[in-house]
Amino acid sequence: MFLRVATVAPLLSLLGLVVFSEARPQSYAVWAADSGIARGQGNGLLPSGLPTVSYEHGEFQASFWGLRLLYELTGNKTYFDYIQAGVDNIVFPNGTIHGDYNFTAFSQDPVRTGPTFIYLFQQTGESKYKTAADTFRSQLNGQPRTAQGQFWHKLMYFNQGWLDGIYMGEVFYTAYTNAFDANNDTAWADITSQFKLMFDNTLQNATAPNNTGLMYRLSLVSLFIDLCSSQLPARYIDGYDFSHTAIWASPDRGHSPEVWIRAQGWYLMALVDVLEMAPANSGALKTTLLHNLNVLAPKIRDAADPTSGVWWLVITQARRALNYFESSGAAMYIYALLKAVRLGYVEDADGSIVAAMKKAYNYAVENWVVSNSDGTMSWKNTVHVGSLDTTGDFNYYVSQAVDLDDLKGLAAFLLASLEFEKL
Ligand SMILES: *[C@@H]1O[C@H](CO)[C@@H](O)[C@H](O)[C@H]1NC(C)=O
Ligand SMILES: *[C@@H]1O[C@H](CO)[C@@H](O)[C@H](O)[C@H]1NC(C)=O
Ligand SMILES: *[C@@H]1O[C@H](CO)[C@@H](O)[C@H](O)[C@H]1NC(C)=O
Ligand SMILES: *[C@@H]1O[C@H](CO)[C@@H](O)[C@H](O)[C@H]1NC(C)=O
Ligand SMILES: *[C@@H]1O[C@H](CO)[C@@H](O)[C@H](O)[C@H]1NC(C)=O
Ligand SMILES: *[C@@H]1O[C@H](CO)[C@@H](O)[C@H](O)[C@H]1NC(C)=O
C-alpha cells in the first residue's frame, strides 16, 4: 500500500506554486522504507543472492535508526522481521558471521552491521546475535592503529584514518560498550579519542585553500609521527609505501586534498547517534562530541549552495564545472543537524540551522525523489563510491558513477525524513 505523490505537483511547482502540503505522501520515511523493502534492498544479500556483510545494509537496518525507528514509531512488525531476516542472512545459527566478511582484513565497514546484532540480541535473547557482536568487538581489539591510536580504516589502507570509519566502527563500539561493557573506562576513552583524533587531524582551518571549516576526508597525520617515533612498533614501518600514500596526503598534516560531501556526512551522523547512546559515565565522550558537533553544524549550514540549499559533491570546489549536488551527503546532513537541534545538542537560537535543513529537504524531495508507476519511490543522484585508492582529487570524485536507488542515499533519506516529519 503505497502513497503516491500527486502527479500535478511537478507541474504546479513549475508555475512556482507551493503545493507541498497536498502533494506529499503522508510519510516519506515510510515510502522510502517500503520502497527499499519492495526492491529487496538492505537484506544481507547481494543481487546475486550471495550473503554480504555490508555497511549500507547496516545503515538501512540501522539498529537504533532507520527501519528500527520506523518499527518503534509505527509498531509495524514488517520492519522488525525485515531487519531480523537480513541479519539471519549473514549470521549462522551458531553465531558465525559469514558471506564476504573477512576478520583478518580488519575493515571497519562490515562492523556497521553490528549495532543491529546487539539490538536483535536485546529483543530476542538469542545468543547467536551476541556471539556475532562479540566477533566484531574482538576485531576492534586487534584493529591496526596509527601511533596516535586512530584505527586504520582497513588493514590494506596503511596508516589511514577515514571519516567514514567513525560511522562504520565507532557507532558499534559505542553500542557494544553501552550494552555489555558499560564500566570499561578504557573503551570510553578510546571511543572519545577516535572521534577527537579524526577531528583534529582533518579539520580545515583558516589557512586552507577554499576554507569551509569542514573536515577533509581522511588523515595520514600519524605517518609523520610514526616515522619519528622512537617507540615505533615494527608493523608501522613494514610495508610502508611512501609512493602510494604520498599521492594525496598533504605534506603538513597528511590530510586528503578535498572535503567530500559524504565522508563529512558519515562523521556527523556518528556524532549525533553516539551522543544519543553515550551514558553519563562515558568520561569525556559527550563533551568531545558536543564540541565537534557545535563547530561543524554552523559550517555545514554555511557551506550550502545559497540558491538550492544543498551541497556540492566536492564542497571545497563549489560551482566548478563537473561538480554537482550530491544526494546522500545532503540527506545525512539534514538528518544529523535536525536531530542535533531536536535533542538540544546544538542550540539554534535564531532558527537558521533548522531553516537551512528544511530548505535542503525541500530541494531533495523536489529533485531527487521519483514516483514510480508501481507505487514505489526512487532516489536519485547518489554517488556510488569515493575511495582514496588513487588520487582523491577533484577529478577523481566527479568521475565516479552516480546511482539510482543507492542504499547509502536512500537509507540517509529515510533517516532525514524521520527527522523532518518530527518537526
Ligand atoms: C507494514 O509495512 C508493510 C510494508 O513495509 C506494508 O505492506 C503493510 O501494509 C504495513 N502494515 C500496516 C498495518 O500498516
Ligand atoms: C558455524 O556454522 C557454520 C555453518 O553451519 C559452519 O560452517 C561453521 O564451521 C560453524 N562454526 C563453528 C565455530 O562451529
Ligand atoms: C582476508 O584478508 C586478508 C588480509 O587483507 C587477506 O590476506 C586474505 O586473503 C583475505 N581472505 C579472503 C578469503 O579474501
Ligand atoms: C575494555 O576496553 C578495552 C579497549 O577497547 C579493551 O582492550 C578491553 O579488553 C576491554 N575490557 C574488557 C574487560 O572487555
Ligand atoms: C592549518 O591547516 C594547515 C593546512 O592543513 C596546516 O599546515 C596548519 O598546521 C594548520 N594549523 C593549525 C593551527 O592547525
Ligand atoms: C577553489 O574553488 C574554486 C571554485 O570552485 C576552484 O576552481 C579552485 O580550484 C579551488 N582551489 C583549490 C586550491 O582547491
Short mmCIF file of C-alpha atoms and ligand atoms in Angstrom, two decimals:
data_model
loop_
_atom_site.label_atom_id
_atom_site.label_comp_id
_atom_site.label_asym_id
_atom_site.label_seq_id
_atom_site.Cartn_x
_atom_site.Cartn_y
_atom_site.Cartn_z
CA MET A 1 0.00 0.00 0.00
CA PHE A 2 1.99 2.95 -1.25
CA LEU A 3 1.01 6.58 -1.20
CA ARG A 4 1.65 8.40 -4.39
CA VAL A 5 2.78 11.94 -4.88
CA ALA A 6 0.10 13.69 -6.86
CA THR A 7 1.23 13.89 -10.44
CA VAL A 8 0.22 17.52 -10.65
CA ALA A 9 2.92 18.51 -8.17
CA PRO A 10 5.76 18.96 -10.67
CA LEU A 11 3.52 21.00 -12.97
CA LEU A 12 2.38 23.27 -10.21
CA SER A 13 5.87 23.74 -8.91
CA LEU A 14 6.96 24.73 -12.40
CA LEU A 15 4.46 27.52 -12.06
CA GLY A 16 6.12 28.43 -8.78
CA LEU A 17 3.22 27.36 -6.63
CA VAL A 18 3.78 25.82 -3.22
CA VAL A 19 1.87 22.58 -3.25
CA PHE A 20 3.81 20.50 -0.76
CA SER A 21 1.05 20.07 1.75
CA GLU A 22 -1.33 18.39 -0.62
CA ALA A 23 1.19 16.80 -2.95
CA ARG A 24 3.32 14.98 -0.42
CA PRO A 25 2.74 11.44 0.73
CA GLN A 26 1.87 11.16 4.39
CA SER A 27 5.33 9.95 5.21
CA TYR A 28 8.40 9.97 3.02
CA ALA A 29 10.11 7.88 5.68
CA VAL A 30 7.57 5.09 5.25
CA TRP A 31 7.62 5.45 1.48
CA ALA A 32 11.43 5.25 1.36
CA ALA A 33 11.50 2.22 3.66
CA ASP A 34 8.72 0.35 1.89
CA SER A 35 10.29 1.05 -1.50
CA GLY A 36 13.66 -0.27 -0.35
CA ILE A 37 11.98 -3.34 1.08
CA ALA A 38 9.96 -3.89 -2.10
CA ARG A 39 13.22 -3.91 -4.04
CA GLY A 40 14.81 -6.29 -1.52
CA GLN A 41 17.45 -3.74 -0.57
CA GLY A 42 19.48 -3.99 2.61
CA ASN A 43 18.54 -7.59 3.35
CA GLY A 44 22.05 -9.01 3.73
CA LEU A 45 22.14 -10.40 0.20
CA LEU A 46 23.81 -9.25 -2.98
CA PRO A 47 21.69 -9.11 -6.16
CA SER A 48 23.27 -12.50 -6.98
CA GLY A 49 21.74 -13.96 -3.80
CA LEU A 50 25.07 -14.41 -2.02
CA PRO A 51 25.29 -13.06 1.54
CA THR A 52 27.09 -9.78 2.10
CA VAL A 53 28.11 -8.07 5.33
CA SER A 54 27.63 -4.52 4.14
CA TYR A 55 27.64 -1.16 5.88
CA GLU A 56 24.90 0.01 3.54
CA HIS A 57 22.60 -2.66 4.87
CA GLY A 58 23.62 -1.69 8.38
CA GLU A 59 22.71 1.91 7.66
CA PHE A 60 19.29 0.89 6.36
CA GLN A 61 18.50 -1.59 9.13
CA ALA A 62 20.45 0.72 11.33
CA SER A 63 19.77 -0.75 14.71
CA PHE A 64 18.92 2.45 16.52
CA TRP A 65 17.85 4.11 13.31
CA GLY A 66 16.09 3.61 10.01
CA LEU A 67 13.87 0.58 9.93
CA ARG A 68 14.17 0.09 13.64
CA LEU A 69 12.92 3.62 14.32
CA LEU A 70 10.09 3.09 11.93
CA TYR A 71 9.20 -0.13 13.71
CA GLU A 72 9.13 1.68 17.02
CA LEU A 73 7.16 4.55 15.54
CA THR A 74 4.53 2.54 13.69
CA GLY A 75 4.53 -0.80 15.52
CA ASN A 76 4.54 -2.42 12.09
CA LYS A 77 6.30 -5.75 12.62
CA THR A 78 7.15 -5.99 8.94
CA TYR A 79 10.09 -3.71 9.67
CA PHE A 80 11.35 -5.79 12.57
CA ASP A 81 11.02 -9.02 10.62
CA TYR A 82 12.91 -7.50 7.71
CA ILE A 83 15.76 -6.49 10.00
CA GLN A 84 15.92 -9.95 11.52
CA ALA A 85 15.72 -11.78 8.20
CA GLY A 86 18.51 -9.54 6.90
CA VAL A 87 20.79 -10.38 9.79
CA ASP A 88 19.92 -14.07 9.60
CA ASN A 89 21.21 -13.99 6.04
CA ILE A 90 24.70 -13.16 7.32
CA VAL A 91 24.86 -14.85 10.74
CA PHE A 92 24.79 -18.65 11.02
CA PRO A 93 22.72 -20.23 13.84
CA ASN A 94 25.98 -20.75 15.75
CA GLY A 95 26.75 -17.04 15.60
CA THR A 96 29.43 -17.13 12.92
CA ILE A 97 29.31 -14.13 10.60
CA HIS A 98 29.67 -15.37 7.04
CA GLY A 99 29.27 -14.13 3.47
CA ASP A 100 32.04 -11.81 2.42
CA TYR A 101 33.12 -10.95 5.97
CA ASN A 102 36.86 -11.33 6.47
CA PHE A 103 38.01 -10.81 10.05
CA THR A 104 41.69 -10.51 9.15
CA ALA A 105 41.06 -7.78 6.59
CA PHE A 106 40.35 -5.55 9.62
CA SER A 107 37.89 -3.42 7.70
CA GLN A 108 35.64 -1.17 9.72
CA ASP A 109 32.94 -1.24 7.01
CA PRO A 110 31.21 -4.55 7.87
CA VAL A 111 31.23 -3.61 11.56
CA ARG A 112 28.43 -1.16 10.74
CA THR A 113 26.01 -4.09 10.75
CA GLY A 114 26.98 -4.81 14.37
CA PRO A 115 24.56 -2.47 16.14
CA THR A 116 21.75 -4.48 14.56
CA PHE A 117 23.16 -7.67 16.10
CA ILE A 118 23.08 -6.04 19.52
CA TYR A 119 19.54 -4.83 19.00
CA LEU A 120 18.34 -8.27 17.95
CA PHE A 121 20.06 -9.88 20.93
CA GLN A 122 18.28 -7.46 23.23
CA GLN A 123 14.95 -8.07 21.52
CA THR A 124 15.08 -11.84 21.16
CA GLY A 125 17.65 -13.04 23.70
CA GLU A 126 19.10 -15.34 21.04
CA SER A 127 22.77 -15.88 21.81
CA LYS A 128 23.85 -16.12 18.18
CA TYR A 129 23.44 -12.36 17.88
CA LYS A 130 25.65 -11.78 20.91
CA THR A 131 28.27 -14.16 19.52
CA ALA A 132 28.25 -12.26 16.24
CA ALA A 133 28.59 -8.92 18.07
CA ASP A 134 31.49 -10.36 20.08
CA THR A 135 33.29 -11.17 16.85
CA PHE A 136 33.20 -7.55 15.75
CA ARG A 137 34.27 -6.47 19.21
CA SER A 138 37.32 -8.70 19.05
CA GLN A 139 38.06 -7.38 15.59
CA LEU A 140 38.27 -3.91 17.10
CA ASN A 141 40.63 -5.22 19.79
CA GLY A 142 43.05 -6.22 17.05
CA GLN A 143 42.30 -3.32 14.70
CA PRO A 144 45.61 -1.82 13.50
CA ARG A 145 46.15 1.74 14.72
CA THR A 146 48.31 4.72 13.96
CA ALA A 147 50.88 5.69 16.57
CA GLN A 148 48.38 8.21 17.93
CA GLY A 149 45.84 5.42 18.36
CA GLN A 150 43.49 6.06 15.43
CA PHE A 151 42.03 2.90 13.92
CA TRP A 152 43.13 2.27 10.37
CA HIS A 153 40.13 2.11 8.08
CA LYS A 154 41.29 -1.29 6.84
CA LEU A 155 44.49 -3.26 7.06
CA MET A 156 45.15 -2.57 3.39
CA TYR A 157 44.89 1.20 3.92
CA PHE A 158 48.16 1.61 5.72
CA ASN A 159 48.01 4.16 8.50
CA GLN A 160 44.87 5.82 7.16
CA GLY A 161 42.09 7.08 9.39
CA TRP A 162 38.90 7.73 7.43
CA LEU A 163 35.92 9.83 8.45
CA ASP A 164 33.73 7.03 7.10
CA GLY A 165 35.25 4.62 9.60
CA ILE A 166 33.89 6.58 12.52
CA TYR A 167 30.35 5.76 11.43
CA MET A 168 31.21 2.17 10.50
CA GLY A 169 33.23 1.24 13.57
CA GLU A 170 32.60 3.64 16.42
CA VAL A 171 28.82 3.55 16.43
CA PHE A 172 29.11 -0.19 17.00
CA TYR A 173 31.94 0.27 19.52
CA THR A 174 29.67 2.60 21.48
CA ALA A 175 26.59 0.38 21.21
CA TYR A 176 28.59 -2.64 22.36
CA THR A 177 30.24 -0.87 25.27
CA ASN A 178 26.89 0.56 26.30
CA ALA A 179 25.19 -2.83 26.20
CA PHE A 180 27.84 -5.16 27.62
CA ASP A 181 30.84 -3.28 28.96
CA ALA A 182 29.48 -0.04 30.41
CA ASN A 183 32.11 0.31 33.12
CA ASN A 184 35.05 -0.08 30.77
CA ASP A 185 36.63 3.35 31.09
CA THR A 186 39.40 2.37 28.68
CA ALA A 187 36.82 1.72 26.00
CA TRP A 188 35.04 5.03 26.59
CA ALA A 189 38.35 6.90 26.46
CA ASP A 190 39.27 5.05 23.28
CA ILE A 191 35.99 5.92 21.56
CA THR A 192 36.47 9.55 22.58
CA SER A 193 39.96 9.51 21.15
CA GLN A 194 38.79 8.03 17.81
CA PHE A 195 36.46 11.00 17.31
CA LYS A 196 38.94 13.57 18.56
CA LEU A 197 41.93 12.44 16.54
CA MET A 198 39.89 12.37 13.37
CA PHE A 199 38.57 15.85 14.03
CA ASP A 200 41.90 17.40 14.97
CA ASN A 201 43.75 15.86 12.06
CA THR A 202 41.35 16.72 9.27
CA LEU A 203 39.57 19.96 10.14
CA GLN A 204 40.18 22.71 7.62
CA ASN A 205 41.43 25.89 9.19
CA ALA A 206 41.74 29.46 8.03
CA THR A 207 44.99 28.84 6.16
CA ALA A 208 43.46 26.15 3.96
CA PRO A 209 42.66 26.99 0.33
CA ASN A 210 38.89 27.44 -0.15
CA ASN A 211 38.42 27.01 3.58
CA THR A 212 34.98 25.78 4.63
CA GLY A 213 35.91 24.89 8.20
CA LEU A 214 34.80 21.31 7.49
CA MET A 215 36.78 18.11 7.58
CA TYR A 216 38.99 16.62 4.92
CA ARG A 217 38.21 13.06 4.04
CA LEU A 218 40.93 11.38 5.97
CA SER A 219 44.20 11.74 7.65
CA LEU A 220 47.59 10.22 7.43
CA VAL A 221 48.99 12.59 10.00
CA SER A 222 50.46 9.91 12.14
CA LEU A 223 52.67 8.86 9.31
CA PHE A 224 54.98 11.65 10.23
CA ILE A 225 54.75 10.91 13.91
CA ASP A 226 55.20 7.21 13.29
CA LEU A 227 58.38 7.73 11.36
CA CYS A 228 59.79 9.97 14.05
CA SER A 229 58.72 7.91 16.99
CA SER A 230 61.40 6.03 18.83
CA GLN A 231 58.90 3.51 20.18
CA LEU A 232 57.60 2.54 16.82
CA PRO A 233 56.08 -0.94 16.57
CA ALA A 234 57.64 -2.79 13.67
CA ARG A 235 54.44 -3.14 11.74
CA TYR A 236 54.16 0.59 11.21
CA ILE A 237 57.26 0.50 9.07
CA ASP A 238 56.89 -2.89 7.46
CA GLY A 239 55.01 -2.48 4.24
CA TYR A 240 55.09 1.27 4.32
CA ASP A 241 54.54 2.50 0.80
CA PHE A 242 55.53 6.09 0.55
CA SER A 243 54.91 6.44 -3.18
CA HIS A 244 51.34 5.28 -2.76
CA THR A 245 50.42 7.35 0.24
CA ALA A 246 52.19 10.46 -0.96
CA ILE A 247 49.86 10.72 -3.94
CA TRP A 248 47.24 12.60 -1.98
CA ALA A 249 48.49 13.21 1.56
CA SER A 250 49.21 16.85 2.31
CA PRO A 251 52.78 17.42 3.43
CA ASP A 252 51.82 19.12 6.69
CA ARG A 253 49.04 17.26 8.45
CA GLY A 254 48.73 14.39 5.98
CA HIS A 255 45.11 15.00 5.10
CA SER A 256 43.43 14.26 1.78
CA PRO A 257 43.01 17.15 -0.64
CA GLU A 258 39.26 17.79 -0.65
CA VAL A 259 36.21 17.96 1.58
CA TRP A 260 33.99 15.22 0.18
CA ILE A 261 30.32 15.56 1.00
CA ARG A 262 29.56 12.02 2.14
CA ALA A 263 32.59 11.50 4.38
CA GLN A 264 31.57 14.55 6.36
CA GLY A 265 28.06 13.10 6.44
CA TRP A 266 29.18 9.81 7.97
CA TYR A 267 31.06 11.66 10.66
CA LEU A 268 28.12 13.93 11.50
CA MET A 269 25.69 11.01 11.73
CA ALA A 270 28.13 9.22 14.03
CA LEU A 271 28.32 12.30 16.26
CA VAL A 272 24.58 12.51 16.87
CA ASP A 273 23.98 8.77 17.06
CA VAL A 274 26.78 8.20 19.54
CA LEU A 275 25.72 11.24 21.58
CA GLU A 276 22.28 9.69 21.85
CA MET A 277 23.71 6.45 23.21
CA ALA A 278 26.55 7.69 25.38
CA PRO A 279 25.80 7.16 29.08
CA ALA A 280 26.68 9.62 31.83
CA ASN A 281 29.77 7.66 32.85
CA SER A 282 31.42 7.77 29.43
CA GLY A 283 34.14 10.14 30.53
CA ALA A 284 34.93 12.97 28.11
CA LEU A 285 32.97 11.40 25.27
CA LYS A 286 29.92 13.64 25.40
CA THR A 287 31.81 16.90 25.81
CA THR A 288 34.13 15.97 22.95
CA LEU A 289 31.28 15.11 20.62
CA LEU A 290 29.29 18.18 21.58
CA HIS A 291 32.30 20.36 20.90
CA ASN A 292 32.92 18.84 17.47
CA LEU A 293 29.26 18.99 16.53
CA ASN A 294 28.97 22.63 17.53
CA VAL A 295 32.00 23.56 15.47
CA LEU A 296 30.69 21.72 12.43
CA ALA A 297 26.96 22.49 12.48
CA PRO A 298 27.13 26.18 11.52
CA LYS A 299 29.82 25.42 8.93
CA ILE A 300 27.56 22.85 7.30
CA ARG A 301 24.75 25.40 7.26
CA ASP A 302 27.05 27.99 5.68
CA ALA A 303 28.55 25.61 3.13
CA ALA A 304 25.18 25.01 1.46
CA ASP A 305 24.77 26.44 -2.00
CA PRO A 306 22.77 29.64 -1.43
CA THR A 307 20.31 29.06 -4.27
CA SER A 308 19.44 25.37 -4.00
CA GLY A 309 20.16 24.96 -0.30
CA VAL A 310 22.07 21.71 -0.82
CA TRP A 311 25.77 20.90 -1.06
CA TRP A 312 28.31 20.23 -3.79
CA LEU A 313 29.82 16.77 -4.10
CA VAL A 314 33.26 18.31 -3.58
CA ILE A 315 32.45 21.02 -1.08
CA THR A 316 35.82 22.72 -1.43
CA GLN A 317 35.24 23.33 -5.17
CA ALA A 318 31.84 24.98 -5.26
CA ARG A 319 30.46 25.75 -8.71
CA ARG A 320 33.43 24.25 -10.52
CA ALA A 321 32.47 22.64 -13.85
CA LEU A 322 31.50 18.94 -13.44
CA ASN A 323 30.82 19.35 -9.71
CA TYR A 324 27.18 18.65 -8.79
CA PHE A 325 24.72 18.49 -5.91
CA GLU A 326 25.02 15.05 -4.34
CA SER A 327 22.07 13.50 -2.56
CA SER A 328 23.41 11.05 0.06
CA GLY A 329 25.57 13.63 1.79
CA ALA A 330 22.72 16.15 1.82
CA ALA A 331 20.35 13.63 3.41
CA MET A 332 22.96 12.79 6.04
CA TYR A 333 23.44 16.46 6.94
CA ILE A 334 19.70 17.03 7.21
CA TYR A 335 19.28 14.02 9.46
CA ALA A 336 22.24 14.85 11.68
CA LEU A 337 21.55 18.55 12.14
CA LEU A 338 17.80 18.28 12.65
CA LYS A 339 18.46 15.59 15.23
CA ALA A 340 21.20 17.68 16.84
CA VAL A 341 18.82 20.59 17.30
CA ARG A 342 15.87 18.42 18.36
CA LEU A 343 17.87 16.74 21.10
CA GLY A 344 19.44 20.00 22.22
CA TYR A 345 23.00 19.13 21.24
CA VAL A 346 23.19 22.27 19.16
CA GLU A 347 21.47 25.47 20.13
CA ASP A 348 19.79 27.06 17.15
CA ALA A 349 18.68 30.31 18.76
CA ASP A 350 17.89 32.13 15.51
CA GLY A 351 16.45 29.04 13.84
CA SER A 352 18.90 29.33 10.96
CA ILE A 353 20.13 25.74 11.12
CA VAL A 354 16.66 24.22 11.05
CA ALA A 355 15.63 26.65 8.30
CA ALA A 356 18.63 25.63 6.20
CA MET A 357 17.88 21.93 6.68
CA LYS A 358 14.23 22.45 5.72
CA LYS A 359 15.28 24.23 2.58
CA ALA A 360 17.66 21.41 1.72
CA TYR A 361 14.99 18.81 2.44
CA ASN A 362 12.52 20.54 0.15
CA TYR A 363 15.11 20.60 -2.61
CA ALA A 364 15.78 16.88 -2.06
CA VAL A 365 12.12 15.94 -2.30
CA GLU A 366 11.56 18.07 -5.38
CA ASN A 367 14.65 16.95 -7.24
CA TRP A 368 15.74 13.53 -6.05
CA VAL A 369 12.51 11.68 -5.26
CA VAL A 370 10.88 9.97 -8.22
CA SER A 371 7.44 8.40 -8.08
CA ASN A 372 7.45 5.06 -9.91
CA SER A 373 4.45 3.55 -11.67
CA ASP A 374 4.46 0.55 -9.29
CA GLY A 375 3.86 2.84 -6.34
CA THR A 376 7.41 2.80 -5.05
CA MET A 377 9.70 5.79 -4.95
CA SER A 378 13.20 6.02 -6.30
CA TRP A 379 16.06 8.15 -5.05
CA LYS A 380 18.39 9.92 -7.45
CA ASN A 381 21.86 11.39 -7.53
CA THR A 382 23.85 9.39 -5.01
CA VAL A 383 27.49 8.97 -5.93
CA HIS A 384 28.40 5.30 -5.94
CA VAL A 385 31.81 5.40 -4.30
CA GLY A 386 34.54 7.78 -3.34
CA SER A 387 37.59 5.82 -2.42
CA LEU A 388 41.09 7.01 -1.78
CA ASP A 389 42.80 4.21 -3.63
CA THR A 390 44.00 6.69 -6.21
CA THR A 391 44.42 10.44 -6.15
CA GLY A 392 41.38 11.50 -4.11
CA ASP A 393 41.33 14.77 -6.03
CA PHE A 394 38.51 16.71 -7.66
CA ASN A 395 38.73 14.89 -10.99
CA TYR A 396 38.56 11.55 -9.25
CA TYR A 397 35.42 12.39 -7.27
CA VAL A 398 33.49 13.90 -10.16
CA SER A 399 34.27 10.95 -12.42
CA GLN A 400 32.59 8.38 -10.16
CA ALA A 401 29.29 6.83 -11.21
CA VAL A 402 26.04 8.29 -9.90
CA ASP A 403 23.41 5.76 -8.85
CA LEU A 404 19.66 5.48 -8.74
CA ASP A 405 18.32 3.92 -5.51
CA ASP A 406 21.75 3.67 -3.94
CA LEU A 407 21.15 2.46 -0.41
CA LYS A 408 23.70 4.84 1.06
CA GLY A 409 21.47 7.67 -0.13
CA LEU A 410 18.07 6.02 0.28
CA ALA A 411 18.79 4.99 3.88
CA ALA A 412 20.00 8.50 4.68
CA PHE A 413 16.85 9.92 3.12
CA LEU A 414 14.77 7.63 5.33
CA LEU A 415 16.62 8.99 8.35
CA ALA A 416 16.31 12.60 7.17
CA SER A 417 12.60 12.11 6.59
CA LEU A 418 12.09 10.69 10.07
CA GLU A 419 13.62 13.86 11.48
CA PHE A 420 11.82 16.20 9.10
CA GLU A 421 8.49 14.60 9.93
CA LYS A 422 9.11 15.22 13.63
CA LEU A 423 9.35 18.98 13.07
C1 LIG B 1 3.52 -2.63 7.30
O1 LIG B 1 4.50 -2.32 6.31
C2 LIG B 1 4.34 -3.03 5.09
C3 LIG B 1 5.41 -2.65 4.10
O2 LIG B 1 6.63 -2.50 4.57
C4 LIG B 1 3.01 -2.75 4.47
O3 LIG B 1 2.86 -3.53 3.32
C5 LIG B 1 1.90 -3.04 5.44
O4 LIG B 1 0.69 -2.61 4.90
C6 LIG B 1 2.13 -2.32 6.76
N1 LIG B 1 1.13 -2.74 7.72
C7 LIG B 1 0.38 -1.88 8.37
C8 LIG B 1 -0.60 -2.49 9.36
O5 LIG B 1 0.43 -0.68 8.19
C1 LIG B 2 29.10 -22.49 12.39
O1 LIG B 2 28.19 -22.97 11.43
C2 LIG B 2 28.67 -22.98 10.08
C3 LIG B 2 27.52 -23.33 9.15
O2 LIG B 2 26.87 -24.47 9.59
C4 LIG B 2 29.86 -23.91 9.98
O3 LIG B 2 30.37 -23.89 8.67
C5 LIG B 2 30.93 -23.46 10.96
O4 LIG B 2 32.01 -24.36 10.95
C6 LIG B 2 30.38 -23.34 12.37
N1 LIG B 2 31.38 -22.70 13.21
C7 LIG B 2 31.66 -23.11 14.43
C8 LIG B 2 32.72 -22.36 15.15
O5 LIG B 2 31.09 -24.07 14.92
C1 LIG B 3 41.24 -11.70 4.19
O1 LIG B 3 42.03 -10.55 4.36
C2 LIG B 3 43.42 -10.81 4.40
C3 LIG B 3 44.11 -9.50 4.74
O2 LIG B 3 43.78 -8.50 3.83
C4 LIG B 3 43.86 -11.39 3.08
O3 LIG B 3 45.23 -11.68 3.14
C5 LIG B 3 43.09 -12.65 2.80
O4 LIG B 3 43.41 -13.13 1.52
C6 LIG B 3 41.59 -12.38 2.86
N1 LIG B 3 40.85 -13.62 2.75
C7 LIG B 3 39.94 -13.82 1.81
C8 LIG B 3 39.26 -15.15 1.86
O5 LIG B 3 39.67 -12.99 0.98
C1 LIG B 4 37.88 -2.64 27.71
O1 LIG B 4 38.13 -1.92 26.52
C2 LIG B 4 39.47 -2.05 26.08
C3 LIG B 4 39.65 -1.08 24.90
O2 LIG B 4 38.80 -1.45 23.86
C4 LIG B 4 39.77 -3.47 25.72
O3 LIG B 4 41.11 -3.61 25.32
C5 LIG B 4 39.49 -4.37 26.90
O4 LIG B 4 39.61 -5.71 26.52
C6 LIG B 4 38.11 -4.11 27.46
N1 LIG B 4 37.96 -4.83 28.73
C7 LIG B 4 37.07 -5.79 28.89
C8 LIG B 4 37.01 -6.39 30.24
O5 LIG B 4 36.35 -6.17 27.98
C1 LIG B 5 46.00 24.67 9.46
O1 LIG B 5 45.97 23.87 8.30
C2 LIG B 5 47.18 23.87 7.59
C3 LIG B 5 46.91 23.08 6.32
O2 LIG B 5 46.46 21.77 6.63
C4 LIG B 5 48.29 23.30 8.44
O3 LIG B 5 49.52 23.43 7.77
C5 LIG B 5 48.39 24.04 9.77
O4 LIG B 5 49.27 23.36 10.62
C6 LIG B 5 47.03 24.12 10.44
N1 LIG B 5 47.11 24.97 11.61
C7 LIG B 5 46.63 24.60 12.76
C8 LIG B 5 46.75 25.59 13.87
O5 LIG B 5 46.11 23.51 12.94
C1 LIG B 6 38.78 26.86 -5.04
O1 LIG B 6 37.46 26.82 -5.58
C2 LIG B 6 37.41 27.20 -6.94
C3 LIG B 6 35.95 27.32 -7.34
O2 LIG B 6 35.29 26.12 -7.17
C4 LIG B 6 38.14 26.17 -7.77
O3 LIG B 6 38.10 26.47 -9.12
C5 LIG B 6 39.60 26.11 -7.29
O4 LIG B 6 40.25 25.05 -7.96
C6 LIG B 6 39.66 25.86 -5.79
N1 LIG B 6 41.03 25.98 -5.35
C7 LIG B 6 41.64 24.99 -4.70
C8 LIG B 6 43.06 25.25 -4.32
O5 LIG B 6 41.09 23.96 -4.40
#
